[in-house]
Coordinates of N, CA, C and O in Angstrom, one line a residue:
M1041 N 98.8 77.6 58.9 CA 98.6 77.4 60.3 C 99.6 78.2 61.1 O 99.2 78.8 62.1
W1042 N 100.9 78.2 60.7 CA 101.9 79.0 61.5 C 101.6 80.5 61.4 O 101.7 81.1 62.4
N1043 N 101.1 81.0 60.3 CA 100.8 82.4 60.2 C 99.6 82.8 61.2 O 99.7 83.9 61.8
I1044 N 98.6 81.9 61.3 CA 97.5 82.2 62.2 C 98.0 82.2 63.7 O 97.7 83.1 64.4
Y1045 N 98.9 81.3 64.0 CA 99.4 81.2 65.4 C 100.3 82.4 65.6 O 100.2 83.0 66.7
N1046 N 101.2 82.7 64.7 CA 102.1 83.9 64.8 C 101.3 85.2 64.9 O 101.6 86.0 65.7
R1047 N 100.2 85.3 64.2 CA 99.4 86.5 64.2 C 98.7 86.6 65.6 O 98.7 87.7 66.2
K1048 N 98.3 85.5 66.2 CA 97.6 85.6 67.5 C 98.6 86.0 68.6 O 98.3 86.8 69.4
I1049 N 99.8 85.4 68.5 CA 100.9 85.8 69.5 C 101.3 87.3 69.3 O 101.4 88.0 70.3
T1050 N 101.4 87.7 68.1 CA 101.8 89.1 67.8 C 100.7 90.0 68.4 O 101.0 91.1 69.0
I1051 N 99.4 89.7 68.1 CA 98.4 90.6 68.6 C 98.3 90.6 70.1 O 98.2 91.7 70.7
K1052 N 98.5 89.5 70.8 CA 98.6 89.5 72.2 C 99.8 90.3 72.7 O 99.6 91.0 73.7
A1053 N 100.9 90.2 72.1 CA 102.1 90.9 72.5 C 101.9 92.4 72.3 O 102.2 93.2 73.2
L1054 N 101.2 92.8 71.2 CA 101.0 94.2 71.0 C 100.0 94.8 71.9 O 100.0 96.0 72.2
N1055 N 99.1 94.0 72.4 CA 98.0 94.4 73.3 C 98.4 94.5 74.8 O 97.7 94.9 75.7
L1056 N 99.7 94.0 75.1 CA 100.2 94.1 76.5 C 100.3 95.6 76.9 O 100.5 96.5 76.0
S1057 N 100.2 95.9 78.1 CA 100.3 97.2 78.6 C 101.8 97.7 78.4 O 102.7 96.9 78.3
R1058 N 102.0 99.0 78.3 CA 103.3 99.6 78.2 C 104.2 99.1 79.3 O 105.4 98.8 79.1
F1059 N 103.7 99.1 80.5 CA 104.5 98.7 81.7 C 104.9 97.2 81.5 O 106.1 96.9 81.8
T1060 N 104.0 96.4 81.1 CA 104.4 94.9 80.9 C 105.5 94.8 79.8 O 106.4 94.0 80.0
K1061 N 105.3 95.5 78.8 CA 106.3 95.4 77.7 C 107.7 95.9 78.2 O 108.7 95.3 77.9
R1062 N 107.7 97.0 79.0 CA 109.0 97.4 79.5 C 109.6 96.4 80.5 O 110.8 96.2 80.5
F1063 N 108.7 95.9 81.3 CA 109.1 94.8 82.3 C 109.8 93.7 81.6 O 110.8 93.2 82.0
L1064 N 109.1 93.2 80.5 CA 109.7 92.1 79.7 C 111.0 92.4 79.1 O 111.9 91.6 79.1
A1065 N 111.2 93.7 78.6 CA 112.4 94.1 78.0 C 113.5 94.1 79.1 O 114.6 93.6 78.8
I1066 N 113.2 94.6 80.2 CA 114.2 94.6 81.3 C 114.5 93.2 81.8 O 115.7 92.9 82.0
F1067 N 113.5 92.4 81.9 CA 113.8 91.0 82.3 C 114.7 90.3 81.2 O 115.6 89.6 81.6
L1068 N 114.4 90.5 80.0 CA 115.3 89.9 78.9 C 116.7 90.4 79.0 O 117.6 89.7 78.8
D1069 N 116.8 91.7 79.3 CA 118.2 92.3 79.4 C 118.9 91.7 80.6 O 120.1 91.4 80.5
I1070 N 118.2 91.4 81.7 CA 118.8 90.7 82.8 C 119.3 89.3 82.4 O 120.4 88.9 82.7
I1071 N 118.4 88.6 81.7 CA 118.8 87.3 81.2 C 120.0 87.4 80.3 O 120.9 86.5 80.4
F1072 N 120.1 88.4 79.4 CA 121.2 88.6 78.5 C 122.5 88.9 79.3 O 123.6 88.4 79.0
C1073 N 122.4 89.6 80.5 CA 123.5 89.8 81.3 C 124.0 88.5 81.9 O 125.2 88.2 81.9
I1074 N 123.1 87.7 82.3 CA 123.5 86.4 82.9 C 124.1 85.5 81.8 O 125.2 84.9 82.0
L1075 N 123.4 85.4 80.6 CA 124.0 84.6 79.5 C 125.3 85.0 79.1 O 126.2 84.2 78.8
S1076 N 125.5 86.3 78.9 CA 126.8 86.8 78.4 C 127.9 86.5 79.4 O 129.0 86.1 79.0
N1077 N 127.7 86.6 80.7 CA 128.7 86.3 81.6 C 128.9 84.8 81.6 O 130.1 84.4 81.7
L1078 N 127.9 84.0 81.5 CA 128.0 82.5 81.5 C 128.9 82.1 80.3 O 129.8 81.3 80.5
V1079 N 128.6 82.6 79.2 CA 129.3 82.2 78.0 C 130.7 82.6 78.0 O 131.6 81.8 77.8
V1080 N 131.0 83.9 78.4 CA 132.4 84.4 78.5 C 133.2 83.6 79.5 O 134.3 83.2 79.3
L1081 N 132.6 83.4 80.7 CA 133.3 82.7 81.7 C 133.6 81.2 81.3 O 134.6 80.6 81.7
H1082 N 132.6 80.7 80.6 CA 132.8 79.3 80.1 C 134.0 79.2 79.1 O 134.7 78.3 79.1
I1083 N 134.1 80.3 78.3 CA 135.3 80.4 77.4 C 136.6 80.5 78.1 O 137.6 79.9 77.8
I1084 N 136.6 81.4 79.1 CA 137.8 81.8 79.9 C 138.2 80.7 80.9 O 139.4 80.3 81.0
L1085 N 137.3 80.2 81.7 CA 137.6 79.3 82.8 C 137.1 77.9 82.5 O 136.4 77.6 81.6
D1086 N 137.5 77.0 83.4 CA 137.0 75.7 83.4 C 135.5 75.7 83.8 O 135.1 76.4 84.7
P1087 N 134.7 75.0 83.0 CA 133.2 75.1 83.3 C 132.8 74.8 84.8 O 131.8 75.3 85.2
I1088 N 133.6 74.0 85.5 CA 133.3 73.6 86.9 C 133.4 74.9 87.7 O 132.6 75.1 88.7
E1089 N 134.4 75.7 87.4 CA 134.6 76.9 88.2 C 133.5 78.0 88.1 O 133.5 78.9 88.9
I1090 N 132.7 77.9 87.1 CA 131.8 79.0 86.8 C 130.7 79.1 87.8 O 130.2 80.1 88.1
L1091 N 130.3 78.0 88.4 CA 129.2 78.0 89.3 C 129.5 78.4 90.7 O 128.9 78.0 91.7
N1092 N 130.5 79.3 90.9 CA 130.8 79.9 92.2 C 130.7 81.4 92.1 O 130.2 81.9 91.2
W1093 N 131.4 82.1 93.0 CA 131.3 83.5 93.0 C 131.9 84.2 91.8 O 131.6 85.3 91.5
Q1094 N 132.8 83.5 91.1 CA 133.4 84.0 89.8 C 132.3 84.3 88.8 O 132.5 85.0 87.9
F1095 N 131.2 83.6 88.9 CA 130.0 83.9 88.0 C 129.1 84.9 88.6 O 128.6 85.8 87.9
V1096 N 128.9 84.9 89.9 CA 127.9 85.8 90.5 C 128.3 87.2 90.5 O 127.6 88.1 90.2
V1097 N 129.6 87.5 90.9 CA 130.1 88.9 91.0 C 130.0 89.6 89.7 O 129.3 90.7 89.6
P1098 N 130.5 89.1 88.5 CA 130.4 89.9 87.3 C 129.0 90.0 86.8 O 128.6 91.0 86.2
T1099 N 128.1 89.0 87.1 CA 126.7 89.0 86.7 C 126.0 90.1 87.4 O 125.3 90.9 86.8
L1100 N 126.2 90.2 88.7 CA 125.5 91.2 89.5 C 126.0 92.6 89.1 O 125.2 93.5 89.0
I1101 N 127.3 92.7 88.9 CA 127.8 94.0 88.5 C 127.3 94.4 87.1 O 126.9 95.5 86.9
S1102 N 127.2 93.4 86.2 CA 126.7 93.6 84.9 C 125.2 94.1 84.9 O 124.9 95.1 84.3
I1103 N 124.4 93.5 85.7 CA 123.0 93.9 85.9 C 122.9 95.3 86.5 O 122.1 96.1 86.0
C1104 N 123.7 95.5 87.5 CA 123.7 96.8 88.2 C 124.2 98.0 87.4 O 123.9 99.1 87.7
I1105 N 125.0 97.7 86.4 CA 125.4 98.7 85.5 C 124.4 98.9 84.3 O 124.0 100.0 84.0
A1106 N 124.1 97.8 83.7 CA 123.3 97.9 82.4 C 121.9 98.4 82.6 O 121.5 99.4 81.9
I1107 N 121.1 97.9 83.6 CA 119.7 98.4 83.7 C 119.6 99.8 84.0 O 118.8 100.5 83.3
P1108 N 120.4 100.4 85.0 CA 120.2 101.8 85.2 C 120.7 102.7 84.0 O 120.0 103.7 83.7
I1109 N 121.7 102.3 83.3 CA 122.1 103.0 82.1 C 121.0 103.0 81.0 O 120.7 104.0 80.4
F1110 N 120.5 101.8 80.8 CA 119.4 101.7 79.8 C 118.2 102.5 80.2 O 117.5 103.0 79.3
L1111 N 117.9 102.5 81.5 CA 116.7 103.3 81.9 C 117.0 104.8 81.7 O 116.2 105.5 81.2
Y1112 N 118.2 105.2 82.0 CA 118.6 106.6 81.9 C 118.6 107.1 80.5 O 118.1 108.2 80.1
V1113 N 119.2 106.3 79.6 CA 119.4 106.7 78.2 C 118.0 106.6 77.5 O 117.8 107.2 76.5
G1114 N 117.1 105.7 77.9 CA 115.8 105.6 77.3 C 115.6 104.4 76.4 O 114.7 104.5 75.5
I1115 N 116.4 103.4 76.6 CA 116.3 102.2 75.7 C 114.9 101.6 75.8 O 114.3 101.1 74.9
Y1116 N 114.3 101.7 77.0 CA 113.0 101.0 77.2 C 111.8 101.8 76.8 O 110.7 101.4 76.9
R1117 N 112.0 103.0 76.3 CA 111.0 103.8 75.7 C 110.8 103.6 74.2 O 109.9 104.2 73.6
V1118 N 111.7 102.9 73.6 CA 111.7 102.7 72.2 C 110.6 101.8 71.7 O 110.3 100.8 72.4
I1119 N 109.9 102.2 70.7 CA 108.9 101.4 70.0 C 109.5 100.6 68.9 O 109.9 101.2 67.9
Y1120 N 109.7 99.3 69.0 CA 110.5 98.6 68.1 C 110.0 98.4 66.7 O 110.8 98.0 65.8
R1121 N 108.8 98.7 66.5 CA 108.3 98.6 65.1 C 108.7 99.9 64.3 O 108.6 99.9 63.1
Y1122 N 109.2 100.9 65.0 CA 109.6 102.1 64.4 C 111.1 102.4 64.6 O 111.5 103.5 64.8
V1123 N 111.9 101.4 64.7 CA 113.3 101.5 64.9 C 114.0 102.3 63.7 O 113.7 102.0 62.5
N1124 N 114.8 103.2 64.0 CA 115.5 104.0 63.0 C 117.0 104.3 63.5 O 117.4 103.7 64.4
D1125 N 117.6 105.2 62.8 CA 119.0 105.5 63.1 C 119.2 106.0 64.5 O 120.2 105.7 65.2
D1126 N 118.2 106.8 65.0 CA 118.3 107.4 66.3 C 118.2 106.3 67.4 O 118.9 106.4 68.4
T1127 N 117.4 105.3 67.1 CA 117.3 104.2 68.1 C 118.7 103.5 68.2 O 119.1 103.1 69.3
L1128 N 119.3 103.2 67.0 CA 120.6 102.6 67.0 C 121.7 103.4 67.7 O 122.5 102.9 68.4
K1129 N 121.6 104.7 67.5 CA 122.5 105.6 68.2 C 122.4 105.5 69.7 O 123.3 105.5 70.5
V1130 N 121.1 105.5 70.2 CA 120.9 105.4 71.6 C 121.4 104.1 72.2 O 122.0 104.0 73.2
L1131 N 121.1 103.0 71.5 CA 121.6 101.7 71.9 C 123.1 101.6 71.9 O 123.7 101.2 72.9
T1132 N 123.7 102.2 70.9 CA 125.2 102.2 70.8 C 125.8 103.0 71.9 O 126.8 102.6 72.6
K1133 N 125.2 104.2 72.2 CA 125.7 105.1 73.2 C 125.6 104.4 74.6 O 126.5 104.4 75.4
S1134 N 124.5 103.7 74.9 CA 124.3 103.0 76.1 C 125.3 101.8 76.3 O 125.9 101.6 77.4
I1135 N 125.6 101.1 75.2 CA 126.5 100.0 75.3 C 127.9 100.5 75.5 O 128.7 99.9 76.2
I1136 N 128.3 101.7 74.8 CA 129.6 102.2 75.0 C 129.8 102.6 76.5 O 130.9 102.3 77.1
I1137 N 128.8 103.3 77.1 CA 128.9 103.7 78.5 C 129.0 102.4 79.4 O 129.9 102.3 80.3
Y1138 N 128.2 101.4 79.1 CA 128.3 100.1 79.8 C 129.6 99.5 79.7 O 130.2 99.1 80.7
T1139 N 130.2 99.5 78.5 CA 131.5 98.8 78.2 C 132.6 99.5 79.0 O 133.5 98.9 79.6
L1140 N 132.6 100.9 79.0 CA 133.6 101.6 79.7 C 133.5 101.4 81.2 O 134.6 101.1 81.8
L1141 N 132.4 101.4 81.8 CA 132.2 101.1 83.2 C 132.7 99.7 83.6 O 133.4 99.4 84.5
F1142 N 132.2 98.7 82.8 CA 132.5 97.3 83.0 C 134.0 97.1 82.8 O 134.7 96.4 83.6
F1143 N 134.6 97.7 81.8 CA 136.0 97.6 81.6 C 136.8 98.2 82.8 O 137.8 97.6 83.2
L1144 N 136.4 99.4 83.2 CA 137.1 100.0 84.4 C 137.1 99.1 85.6 O 138.1 98.9 86.3
I1145 N 136.0 98.5 85.9 CA 135.8 97.6 87.1 C 136.7 96.4 87.0 O 137.4 96.1 87.9
F1146 N 136.7 95.7 85.8 CA 137.4 94.4 85.8 C 138.8 94.5 85.2 O 139.6 93.6 85.4
V1147 N 139.1 95.5 84.4 CA 140.4 95.5 83.8 C 141.3 96.5 84.5 O 142.4 96.2 84.9
V1148 N 140.8 97.7 84.7 CA 141.7 98.8 85.3 C 141.8 98.5 86.8 O 142.9 98.5 87.3
F1149 N 140.6 98.4 87.5 CA 140.7 98.2 89.0 C 140.9 96.7 89.3 O 141.6 96.4 90.2
G1150 N 140.3 95.9 88.6 CA 140.4 94.4 88.8 C 139.6 93.9 90.0 O 139.5 94.6 91.0
V1151 N 139.1 92.7 89.8 CA 138.4 92.0 90.9 C 139.2 90.7 91.1 O 139.4 90.0 90.2
Q1152 N 139.7 90.5 92.3 CA 140.5 89.4 92.6 C 139.8 88.1 92.3 O 138.7 87.9 92.7
G1153 N 140.5 87.2 91.6 CA 140.0 85.9 91.2 C 139.2 85.9 90.0 O 138.8 84.8 89.5
I1154 N 138.9 87.1 89.4 CA 138.2 87.1 88.1 C 139.1 87.6 87.0 O 139.7 88.7 87.2
P1155 N 139.2 86.9 85.9 CA 140.1 87.3 84.9 C 139.7 88.7 84.3 O 138.5 89.0 84.1
G1156 N 140.7 89.5 84.0 CA 140.4 90.9 83.5 C 139.9 90.8 82.1 O 139.2 91.8 81.7
S1157 N 140.1 89.7 81.3 CA 139.6 89.7 80.0 C 138.1 89.7 79.9 O 137.5 90.0 78.9
I1158 N 137.4 89.4 81.0 CA 136.0 89.4 81.0 C 135.5 90.9 80.8 O 134.4 91.1 80.3
G1159 N 136.4 91.9 81.2 CA 136.0 93.3 81.0 C 135.8 93.7 79.5 O 135.2 94.7 79.3
L1160 N 136.4 93.0 78.6 CA 136.2 93.2 77.2 C 135.3 92.3 76.5 O 134.5 92.7 75.7
M1161 N 135.4 91.0 76.9 CA 134.6 90.0 76.2 C 133.2 90.0 76.5 O 132.3 89.9 75.7
Q1162 N 132.8 90.2 77.8 CA 131.4 90.2 78.2 C 130.6 91.4 77.6 O 129.5 91.1 77.1
P1163 N 131.1 92.6 77.6 CA 130.4 93.7 76.9 C 130.1 93.4 75.4 O 129.1 93.7 74.9
M1164 N 131.1 92.7 74.7 CA 130.9 92.4 73.3 C 129.8 91.4 73.2 O 128.9 91.5 72.3
M1165 N 129.8 90.3 74.0 CA 128.8 89.3 74.0 C 127.4 89.9 74.3 O 126.4 89.6 73.7
F1166 N 127.4 90.7 75.3 CA 126.2 91.4 75.8 C 125.6 92.3 74.6 O 124.4 92.2 74.4
F1167 N 126.5 93.0 74.0 CA 126.0 93.9 72.8 C 125.4 93.0 71.7 O 124.4 93.4 71.1
I1168 N 126.1 91.9 71.4 CA 125.6 91.0 70.4 C 124.2 90.5 70.8 O 123.2 90.5 70.0
L1169 N 124.0 90.0 72.0 CA 122.7 89.5 72.4 C 121.6 90.5 72.4 O 120.5 90.3 71.9
I1170 N 121.9 91.7 72.9 CA 120.9 92.8 72.9 C 120.6 93.2 71.5 O 119.4 93.4 71.2
S1171 N 121.6 93.4 70.7 CA 121.3 93.9 69.3 C 120.5 92.9 68.5 O 119.6 93.2 67.8
V1172 N 120.9 91.6 68.6 CA 120.2 90.6 67.9 C 118.7 90.5 68.3 O 117.8 90.3 67.5
S1173 N 118.5 90.5 69.7 CA 117.2 90.4 70.2 C 116.3 91.6 69.7 O 115.2 91.4 69.3
R1174 N 116.9 92.8 69.7 CA 116.1 94.0 69.2 C 115.8 93.9 67.7 O 114.7 94.2 67.3
W1175 N 116.8 93.4 67.0 CA 116.7 93.2 65.6 C 115.6 92.2 65.2 O 114.8 92.4 64.4
L1176 N 115.6 91.1 66.0 CA 114.6 90.0 65.7 C 113.2 90.5 66.0 O 112.2 90.2 65.3
V1177 N 113.0 91.3 67.1 CA 111.7 91.8 67.5 C 111.3 92.8 66.4 O 110.1 92.8 66.0
T1178 N 112.2 93.6 65.9 CA 111.8 94.6 64.8 C 111.4 93.9 63.6 O 110.4 94.2 63.0
I1179 N 112.1 92.8 63.2 CA 111.7 92.0 62.0 C 110.4 91.4 62.2 O 109.5 91.4 61.3
W1180 N 110.2 90.8 63.4 CA 108.9 90.1 63.7 C 107.7 91.1 63.6 O 106.7 90.8 62.9
L1181 N 107.9 92.3 64.2 CA 106.8 93.2 64.1 C 106.6 93.8 62.7 O 105.5 94.0 62.3
S1182 N 107.7 94.1 62.0 CA 107.6 94.6 60.7 C 106.9 93.6 59.7 O 106.1 94.0 58.9
N1183 N 107.2 92.3 59.9 CA 106.6 91.3 59.1 C 105.1 91.3 59.4 O 104.3 91.1 58.5
Y1184 N 104.7 91.4 60.6 CA 103.3 91.4 61.0 C 102.6 92.5 60.4 O 101.5 92.4 59.8
F1185 N 103.2 93.7 60.5 CA 102.5 94.9 59.9 C 102.5 94.9 58.4 O 101.5 95.4 57.8
S1186 N 103.5 94.4 57.8 CA 103.5 94.3 56.3 C 102.5 93.3 55.9 O 101.8 93.5 54.9
L1187 N 102.4 92.1 56.6 CA 101.3 91.1 56.2 C 99.9 91.7 56.4 O 99.1 91.5 55.6
S1188 N 99.7 92.5 57.5 CA 98.4 93.1 57.7 C 98.1 94.0 56.6 O 97.0 94.1 56.1
T1189 N 99.1 94.8 56.2 CA 98.8 95.8 55.1 C 98.6 95.1 53.8 O 97.7 95.4 53.1
K1190 N 99.3 94.0 53.5 CA 99.1 93.2 52.3 C 97.7 92.6 52.3 O 97.1 92.6 51.2
E1191 N 97.3 92.1 53.4 CA 95.9 91.5 53.5 C 94.9 92.5 53.1 O 93.9 92.2 52.5
K1192 N 95.0 93.7 53.6 CA 94.0 94.8 53.4 C 94.1 95.2 51.9 O 93.0 95.7 51.4
E1193 N 95.2 95.2 51.3 CA 95.3 95.7 49.9 C 94.9 94.6 48.9 O 94.7 95.0 47.7
K1194 N 94.8 93.4 49.2 CA 94.4 92.3 48.2 C 93.0 92.5 47.8 O 92.1 92.9 48.6
K1195 N 92.7 92.2 46.5 CA 91.4 92.2 46.0 C 90.7 90.9 46.4 O 91.2 89.8 46.3
E1196 N 89.5 91.0 46.9 CA 88.7 89.9 47.4 C 88.1 89.2 46.2 O 87.5 89.8 45.3
V1197 N 88.2 87.8 46.2 CA 87.7 87.0 45.1 C 86.7 86.0 45.5 O 86.9 85.3 46.6
I1198 N 85.6 85.9 44.8 CA 84.6 84.8 45.0 C 84.6 83.9 43.8 O 84.5 84.4 42.7
I1199 N 84.7 82.7 44.0 CA 84.9 81.7 42.9 C 83.5 81.1 42.6 O 82.9 80.5 43.6
Y1200 N 83.1 81.2 41.4 CA 81.8 80.5 41.0 C 82.2 79.1 40.5 O 82.9 78.9 39.6
G1201 N 81.7 78.1 41.3 CA 81.9 76.7 40.9 C 82.9 76.1 42.0 O 84.0 76.5 42.1
A1202 N 82.3 75.1 42.7 CA 83.1 74.5 43.7 C 83.7 73.1 43.3 O 84.0 72.3 44.1
G1203 N 83.8 73.0 42.0 CA 84.3 71.7 41.4 C 85.8 71.7 41.5 O 86.4 72.5 42.2
Q1204 N 86.4 70.7 40.8 CA 87.8 70.5 40.8 C 88.6 71.7 40.4 O 89.5 72.1 41.1
S1205 N 88.2 72.4 39.3 CA 89.0 73.6 38.9 C 88.8 74.7 39.8 O 89.7 75.5 40.0
G1206 N 87.6 74.9 40.4 CA 87.4 75.9 41.4 C 88.2 75.8 42.6 O 88.8 76.7 43.2
R1207 N 88.3 74.5 43.1 CA 89.2 74.2 44.3 C 90.7 74.5 44.0 O 91.4 75.0 44.8
Q1208 N 91.1 74.1 42.8 CA 92.4 74.3 42.3 C 92.8 75.8 42.3 O 93.8 76.2 42.7
L1209 N 91.8 76.6 41.7 CA 92.0 78.0 41.7 C 92.1 78.6 43.1 O 93.0 79.5 43.4
A1210 N 91.3 78.1 44.0 CA 91.3 78.6 45.4 C 92.6 78.3 46.1 O 93.2 79.2 46.8
S1211 N 93.1 77.1 45.8 CA 94.4 76.8 46.5 C 95.6 77.6 45.9 O 96.5 77.9 46.6
N1212 N 95.5 78.0 44.6 CA 96.5 78.9 44.0 C 96.4 80.3 44.6 O 97.4 81.0 44.7
L1213 N 95.1 80.8 44.9 CA 94.9 82.1 45.3 C 95.4 82.3 46.8 O 95.7 83.4 47.2
V1214 N 95.6 81.2 47.5 CA 96.1 81.3 48.9 C 97.5 81.9 48.9 O 97.8 82.6 49.8
H1215 N 98.2 81.6 47.9 CA 99.6 82.1 47.8 C 99.8 83.4 47.0 O 100.9 83.8 46.8
S1216 N 98.7 83.9 46.6 CA 98.7 85.1 45.7 C 98.9 86.4 46.6 O 98.4 86.5 47.7
D1217 N 99.7 87.3 46.1 CA 100.0 88.6 46.7 C 98.9 89.6 46.3 O 98.8 90.7 46.8
E1218 N 98.2 89.3 45.2 CA 97.3 90.2 44.6 C 95.8 90.0 45.0 O 95.0 90.9 45.1
F1219 N 95.4 88.7 45.2 CA 94.0 88.3 45.4 C 93.9 87.6 46.7 O 94.8 86.9 47.1
K1220 N 92.7 87.7 47.3 CA 92.4 87.0 48.6 C 91.1 86.3 48.3 O 90.0 86.8 48.1
F1221 N 91.2 84.9 48.4 CA 90.0 84.1 48.2 C 89.0 84.2 49.4 O 89.4 84.2 50.6
I1222 N 87.7 84.4 49.1 CA 86.7 84.6 50.1 C 85.9 83.4 50.3 O 85.9 82.8 51.4
F1223 N 85.1 83.0 49.3 CA 84.3 81.8 49.3 C 83.9 81.3 47.9 O 84.1 82.0 47.0
F1224 N 83.3 80.1 47.9 CA 82.7 79.6 46.7 C 81.3 79.9 46.5 O 80.5 80.1 47.5
V1225 N 80.8 80.0 45.3 CA 79.4 80.1 44.9 C 79.1 79.1 43.9 O 79.8 78.9 43.0
D1226 N 78.1 78.3 44.2 CA 77.8 77.2 43.3 C 76.3 77.0 43.2 O 75.5 77.3 44.2
D1227 N 75.8 76.4 42.1 CA 74.3 76.2 42.0 C 74.1 74.8 42.6 O 73.1 74.6 43.3

């Protein structure tokens, strides 16, 4: 049941337009900017203080730095089912540029009322969130494509006899990597 549901979601996701996929990736990166700032400020400050300008300023700066860098470097042009070393280099390059700019703003120049340690901690948290999300999408898509390939390579089987032993054989074939049960034939 889960495989059928997962397959339907994957097919719908793959059939989205390129623009929609890029929009979703940008939207998720904005969410990751917000989450990384929230988590880091929660660690550094009292949770009550987070819900004021001390949260808004680093979050807006984070978004204003990250999205243009990612657009410029080409992160949103990556096809995640074909991730390779070059993709990781581009992601690492963009995160390094982001970290340097964020560090400069909050540690070197400083923003009054906001701890400088956010300049190091937030980019690390942001990098973790972005890397894990890209990795999960890659795994999700590679599992889908490997399952699709496996289904095509299986030999199709028709079972003669719908009795107890035929049904037992059919239930065992459901988990087989070599055979794919099609239907029963019975007199």
